[in-house]
Tab-separated table of C-alpha atoms in Angstrom:
chain	number	residue	atom	x	y	z
A	25	MET	CA	253.554	-150.231	64.122
A	26	GLY	CA	252.933	-149.369	60.480
A	27	THR	CA	249.254	-150.180	60.788
A	28	ILE	CA	248.924	-147.996	63.891
A	29	PHE	CA	250.768	-145.162	62.126
A	30	TYR	CA	248.470	-145.288	59.086
A	31	GLY	CA	245.425	-145.478	61.342
A	32	LEU	CA	246.520	-142.410	63.239
A	33	ALA	CA	247.269	-140.644	59.963
A	34	ILE	CA	243.738	-141.326	58.728
A	35	VAL	CA	242.263	-140.055	61.989
A	36	ASP	CA	244.453	-136.953	61.777
A	37	ALA	CA	243.392	-136.378	58.155
A	38	PHE	CA	239.756	-136.668	59.202
A	39	ILE	CA	240.274	-134.119	61.969
A	40	GLN	CA	242.053	-131.736	59.565
A	41	SER	CA	239.172	-131.980	57.075
A	42	ASP	CA	236.582	-129.244	56.884
A	43	LEU	CA	232.982	-129.844	57.891
A	44	MET	CA	231.926	-130.801	54.371
A	45	GLY	CA	234.693	-133.412	54.086
A	46	GLN	CA	233.871	-134.919	57.475
A	47	CYS	CA	230.177	-135.154	56.566
A	48	ILE	CA	231.057	-136.920	53.304
A	49	VAL	CA	233.322	-139.426	55.077
A	50	ILE	CA	230.603	-140.170	57.656
A	51	ALA	CA	228.021	-140.529	54.863
A	52	LEU	CA	230.283	-142.965	53.021
A	53	ILE	CA	230.741	-145.038	56.176
A	54	LEU	CA	226.979	-145.200	56.704
A	55	LEU	CA	226.443	-146.118	53.044
A	56	SER	CA	229.014	-148.895	53.345
A	57	PHE	CA	227.179	-150.424	56.329
A	58	TYR	CA	223.817	-150.122	54.555
A	59	CYS	CA	225.286	-151.718	51.434
A	60	LEU	CA	226.772	-154.535	53.516
A	61	VAL	CA	223.338	-155.315	54.969
A	62	LEU	CA	221.795	-155.383	51.482
A	63	ILE	CA	224.549	-157.671	50.207
A	64	VAL	CA	224.124	-160.130	53.089
A	65	VAL	CA	220.343	-160.242	52.574
A	66	ARG	CA	220.632	-160.696	48.791
A	67	HIS	CA	223.280	-163.375	49.209
A	68	SER	CA	221.150	-165.346	51.676
A	69	ILE	CA	218.105	-165.130	49.388
A	70	TYR	CA	220.090	-166.207	46.323
A	71	LYS	CA	221.671	-169.055	48.264
A	72	ALA	CA	218.257	-170.318	49.415
A	73	THR	CA	216.969	-169.970	45.840
A	74	GLU	CA	219.830	-172.053	44.461
A	75	VAL	CA	219.501	-174.802	47.081
A	76	GLU	CA	215.722	-175.057	46.770
A	77	HIS	CA	215.866	-175.012	42.964
A	78	GLN	CA	218.202	-178.003	42.945
A	79	ARG	CA	216.027	-179.807	45.468
A	80	LEU	CA	212.804	-179.019	43.605
A	81	SER	CA	214.285	-180.171	40.296
A	82	SER	CA	215.391	-183.432	41.894
A	83	LEU	CA	211.931	-184.038	43.388
A	84	TYR	CA	210.211	-183.110	40.143
A	85	ARG	CA	212.000	-185.914	38.304
A	86	GLN	CA	210.758	-188.485	40.820
A	87	TYR	CA	207.068	-188.098	39.921
A	88	MET	CA	205.283	-188.684	36.641
A	89	HIS	CA	202.672	-185.999	37.317
A	90	PRO	CA	203.646	-182.374	38.059
A	91	CYS	CA	201.356	-182.378	41.116
A	92	GLY	CA	203.322	-185.185	42.755
A	93	ILE	CA	205.721	-182.988	44.698
A	94	LEU	CA	202.852	-181.228	46.468
A	95	PHE	CA	203.271	-183.817	49.215
A	96	GLU	CA	206.940	-182.922	49.752
A	97	ARG	CA	208.183	-180.288	52.161
A	98	MET	CA	209.050	-177.034	50.416
A	99	VAL	CA	210.518	-173.753	51.628
A	100	ASN	CA	208.063	-170.870	51.335
A	101	GLY	CA	209.142	-167.627	49.712
A	102	VAL	CA	211.619	-169.174	47.256
A	103	CYS	CA	211.220	-168.284	43.582
A	104	ASN	CA	210.463	-171.659	41.963
A	105	VAL	CA	208.419	-172.872	44.927
A	106	GLU	CA	206.112	-169.851	44.722
A	107	ILE	CA	205.736	-170.316	40.963
A	108	TYR	CA	204.885	-173.985	41.464
A	109	LYS	CA	202.322	-173.202	44.175
A	110	ALA	CA	200.650	-170.567	41.987
A	111	VAL	CA	200.301	-173.062	39.138
A	112	MET	CA	198.980	-175.780	41.451
A	113	LYS	CA	196.455	-173.317	42.892
A	114	GLU	CA	194.981	-173.025	39.405
A	115	LEU	CA	195.374	-176.657	38.356
A	116	LEU	CA	194.221	-178.647	41.403
A	117	PRO	CA	190.632	-177.322	41.644
A	118	LYS	CA	190.087	-178.098	37.975
A	119	LEU	CA	191.312	-181.674	38.414
A	120	GLU	CA	189.300	-182.188	41.601
A	121	LYS	CA	186.149	-181.139	39.750
A	122	ARG	CA	186.858	-183.957	37.328
A	123	GLY	CA	187.123	-186.514	40.145
A	124	VAL	CA	190.911	-186.750	40.422
A	125	THR	CA	192.194	-187.179	43.979
A	126	LYS	CA	195.543	-186.025	45.334
A	127	GLU	CA	196.536	-189.633	45.976
A	128	GLN	CA	195.959	-190.460	42.311
A	129	LEU	CA	198.174	-187.550	41.319
A	130	ARG	CA	200.933	-188.706	43.650
A	131	THR	CA	200.882	-192.339	42.489
A	132	TRP	CA	200.132	-191.768	38.808
A	133	ASN	CA	202.626	-193.658	36.636
A	134	GLY	CA	201.423	-192.683	33.174
A	135	SER	CA	199.688	-195.966	32.427
A	136	THR	CA	196.214	-194.427	32.697
A	137	SER	CA	194.886	-191.320	31.025
A	138	MET	CA	194.217	-188.139	32.937
A	139	PRO	CA	191.131	-185.982	32.332
A	140	SER	CA	191.543	-183.288	29.725
A	141	LEU	CA	191.355	-179.575	30.395
A	142	THR	CA	189.901	-177.051	28.007
A	143	VAL	CA	192.101	-174.756	25.965
A	144	GLN	CA	190.899	-171.794	28.031
A	145	GLU	CA	191.796	-173.526	31.312
A	146	LEU	CA	195.268	-174.398	30.064
A	147	GLU	CA	195.838	-170.853	28.880
A	148	LYS	CA	194.735	-169.504	32.255
A	149	ILE	CA	197.254	-171.763	34.007
A	150	LYS	CA	199.991	-170.599	31.647
A	151	VAL	CA	199.152	-166.923	32.228
A	152	GLU	CA	199.185	-167.451	36.005
A	153	ALA	CA	202.615	-169.101	35.771
A	154	GLU	CA	204.015	-166.244	33.689
A	155	ASN	CA	202.587	-163.611	36.043
A	156	GLU	CA	204.072	-165.332	39.087
A	157	LEU	CA	207.402	-165.691	37.274
A	158	ALA	CA	207.497	-161.949	36.594
A	159	LYS	CA	206.609	-161.242	40.230
A	160	GLN	CA	209.351	-163.510	41.578
A	161	ILE	CA	211.962	-162.001	39.255
A	162	ARG	CA	211.054	-158.543	40.546
A	163	LEU	CA	211.521	-159.813	44.105
A	164	LEU	CA	214.925	-161.254	43.205
A	165	GLU	CA	215.938	-157.886	41.732
A	166	CYS	CA	214.754	-155.999	44.825
A	167	ASN	CA	217.483	-153.722	46.324
A	168	LEU	CA	220.011	-154.896	43.748
A	169	SER	CA	219.854	-151.531	42.010
A	170	ALA	CA	220.575	-149.822	45.357
A	171	ILE	CA	223.847	-151.741	45.625
A	172	GLY	CA	224.806	-150.678	42.108
A	173	THR	CA	223.870	-147.076	42.870
A	174	ILE	CA	226.075	-146.998	45.973
A	175	SER	CA	228.935	-148.495	43.988
A	176	ALA	CA	228.665	-145.727	41.391
A	177	LEU	CA	227.890	-142.906	43.836
A	178	ALA	CA	230.677	-143.495	46.370
A	179	PRO	CA	233.662	-142.367	44.214
A	180	SER	CA	231.687	-139.345	43.000
A	181	LEU	CA	230.989	-138.285	46.587
A	182	GLY	CA	234.651	-138.813	47.450
A	183	LEU	CA	235.784	-136.762	44.460
A	184	PHE	CA	233.388	-133.970	45.368
A	185	GLY	CA	234.815	-133.868	48.897
A	186	THR	CA	238.367	-133.734	47.541
A	187	VAL	CA	237.623	-130.942	45.065
A	188	TRP	CA	235.839	-128.978	47.775
A	189	GLY	CA	238.718	-129.390	50.229
A	190	VAL	CA	241.392	-128.487	47.656
A	191	LEU	CA	239.360	-125.439	46.645
A	192	LEU	CA	239.241	-124.209	50.235
A	193	SER	CA	242.967	-124.895	50.667
A	194	PHE	CA	243.975	-122.887	47.617
A	195	MET	CA	241.689	-120.060	48.616
A	196	SER	CA	243.598	-119.850	51.908
A	197	MET	CA	246.883	-119.315	49.998
A	198	ALA	CA	245.945	-115.697	49.512
A	199	ASP	CA	246.426	-115.121	53.243
A	200	GLY	CA	250.150	-115.977	53.405
A	201	SER	CA	253.335	-116.705	51.477
A	202	GLY	CA	256.425	-118.948	51.479
A	203	VAL	CA	256.768	-121.898	53.846
A	204	ALA	CA	253.763	-120.808	55.863
A	205	ILE	CA	251.581	-121.502	52.835
A	206	ILE	CA	252.708	-125.126	52.590
A	207	THR	CA	252.329	-125.624	56.318
A	208	ASN	CA	248.799	-124.289	56.308
A	209	VAL	CA	247.636	-125.870	53.026
A	210	ALA	CA	249.094	-129.392	53.304
A	211	PRO	CA	246.840	-130.622	56.146
A	212	GLY	CA	243.768	-129.326	54.327
A	213	ILE	CA	244.728	-131.105	51.112
A	214	GLY	CA	245.473	-134.318	53.033
A	215	GLY	CA	242.053	-134.125	54.668
A	216	ALA	CA	240.456	-133.445	51.282
A	217	LEU	CA	242.085	-136.518	49.711
A	218	LEU	CA	240.680	-138.657	52.513
A	219	THR	CA	237.199	-138.431	51.000
A	220	THR	CA	238.439	-139.874	47.702
A	221	VAL	CA	240.157	-142.735	49.529
A	222	ALA	CA	236.957	-143.443	51.484
A	223	GLY	CA	234.868	-143.343	48.313
A	224	LEU	CA	237.141	-145.811	46.516
A	225	LEU	CA	237.248	-148.139	49.532
A	226	VAL	CA	233.453	-148.302	49.419
A	227	SER	CA	233.090	-148.456	45.645
A	228	ILE	CA	235.660	-151.049	44.542
A	229	PRO	CA	234.552	-154.067	46.637
A	230	THR	CA	230.892	-153.119	46.197
A	231	MET	CA	231.306	-153.149	42.428
A	232	PHE	CA	232.768	-156.659	42.455
A	233	VAL	CA	229.956	-157.922	44.697
A	234	TYR	CA	227.309	-156.189	42.584
A	235	ASN	CA	228.573	-157.810	39.381
A	236	SER	CA	228.629	-161.191	41.122
A	237	LEU	CA	225.044	-160.770	42.303
A	238	CYS	CA	223.935	-159.703	38.816
A	239	THR	CA	225.483	-162.856	37.371
A	240	LYS	CA	223.659	-164.987	39.930
A	241	LEU	CA	220.413	-163.166	39.188
A	242	ARG	CA	220.725	-163.939	35.470
A	243	ASN	CA	221.342	-167.600	36.276
A	244	TYR	CA	218.353	-167.821	38.624
A	245	THR	CA	216.132	-166.021	36.119
A	246	GLY	CA	217.105	-168.523	33.445
A	247	GLN	CA	216.474	-171.426	35.816
A	248	ALA	CA	213.050	-170.070	36.766
A	249	GLU	CA	212.064	-169.570	33.123
A	250	SER	CA	213.198	-173.104	32.268
A	251	PHE	CA	211.229	-174.488	35.209
A	252	VAL	CA	208.066	-172.677	34.106
A	253	ASP	CA	208.480	-173.891	30.523
A	254	ARG	CA	208.936	-177.479	31.680
A	255	LEU	CA	206.032	-177.326	34.134
A	256	ILE	CA	203.598	-175.874	31.612
A	257	ALA	CA	204.777	-178.268	28.885
A	258	ASP	CA	204.145	-181.272	31.160
A	259	ILE	CA	200.684	-180.016	32.085
A	260	TYR	CA	199.830	-179.497	28.410
A	261	LEU	CA	201.165	-182.942	27.534
A	262	ILE	CA	199.107	-184.726	30.207
A	263	HIS	CA	195.931	-182.653	30.221
A	264	SER	CA	195.693	-181.239	26.707
A	265	PRO	CA	192.221	-181.630	25.155
A	266	LYS	CA	191.560	-184.322	22.597
A	267	GLU	CA	191.936	-183.461	18.955
A	268	ASN	CA	188.206	-183.279	18.306
A	269	GLN	CA	187.762	-180.977	21.325
A	270	ILE	CA	190.389	-178.627	19.992
A	271	ARG	CA	188.826	-178.681	16.546
A	272	ASN	CA	185.361	-177.986	17.910
A	273	ALA	CA	186.717	-175.182	20.070
A	274	GLN	CA	188.289	-173.550	17.016
A	275	VAL	CA	185.430	-173.957	14.524
A	276	VAL	CA	182.956	-171.079	14.539
A	277	PHE	CA	179.587	-171.215	12.752
A	278	THR	CA	177.210	-168.360	12.127
A	279	PRO	CA	173.763	-168.502	13.755
A	280	GLN	CA	172.207	-169.051	10.305
A	281	GLN	CA	174.288	-172.199	9.775
A	282	ILE	CA	173.507	-173.810	13.136
A	283	GLN	CA	170.052	-175.405	13.308
A	284	TYR	CA	170.578	-177.718	16.281
A	285	THR	CA	173.294	-178.248	18.871
A	286	SER	CA	173.894	-180.814	21.552
A	287	THR	CA	176.794	-181.964	23.640
A	288	ASP	CA	178.140	-184.299	20.983
A	289	ASN	CA	176.394	-183.437	17.701
A	290	PHE	CA	176.115	-180.430	15.453
A	291	GLU	CA	173.569	-180.055	12.669
A	292	VAL	CA	175.120	-177.769	10.106
A	293	GLY	CA	173.322	-176.968	6.861
A	294	GLY	CA	170.593	-179.501	7.686
A	295	ARG	CA	172.990	-182.464	8.109
A	296	ILE	CA	174.221	-184.190	11.260
């Protein structure tokens, strides 16, 4: 009975509200449904990200070469999976040009050496990984700010409706006196307070959910950054150029110093 009474009281307060108050209550209800949809979508995306990250990390440890998990089934559209695919899109063609097959990458156990990549190629792979990481983080943040905005906006809208309704109620006091004033003003004030109640009902749970989603986002961002660091470090470790290649890539001679060049020999200052 109590629940029915309070429900009827809320309906009565809504009816007693002025047009502005009713519009604000309806707007808050629509915002709450929109926010609920955003929360469900974000939660499902974050859940899939968490599950696939754990699965990808487990698979990654099973292979000696980073390309090994290419043969495993992966869920498209998940943060770490998209980062991994972007890196492999840059790495695989370079390895195939050097005669490395996908089967060799899958079965590689570290006992044989892999072909080296140039410093420029490694840097390009690293830049691609960082760009994809930034892109995936932006996708994870998508619509999260809208949830925070609704959480902050709802009580302000409710307060505005209450102040507006109370203002109209007190303005009507000039038309009467005594008990008639209370009788005429009380319903208007009750209807005005309804907007504040509606705003708080939308804002409080939304704020808790928003903070929870922000915490998850920070965790997933950290996991993605760690995954990129580990992936790039492994690629550098396996395919980094030999010491003499690095040295030759860093040494710069003027045209006057270089008299003859070949693939393996430099003649500098008249000496080979």
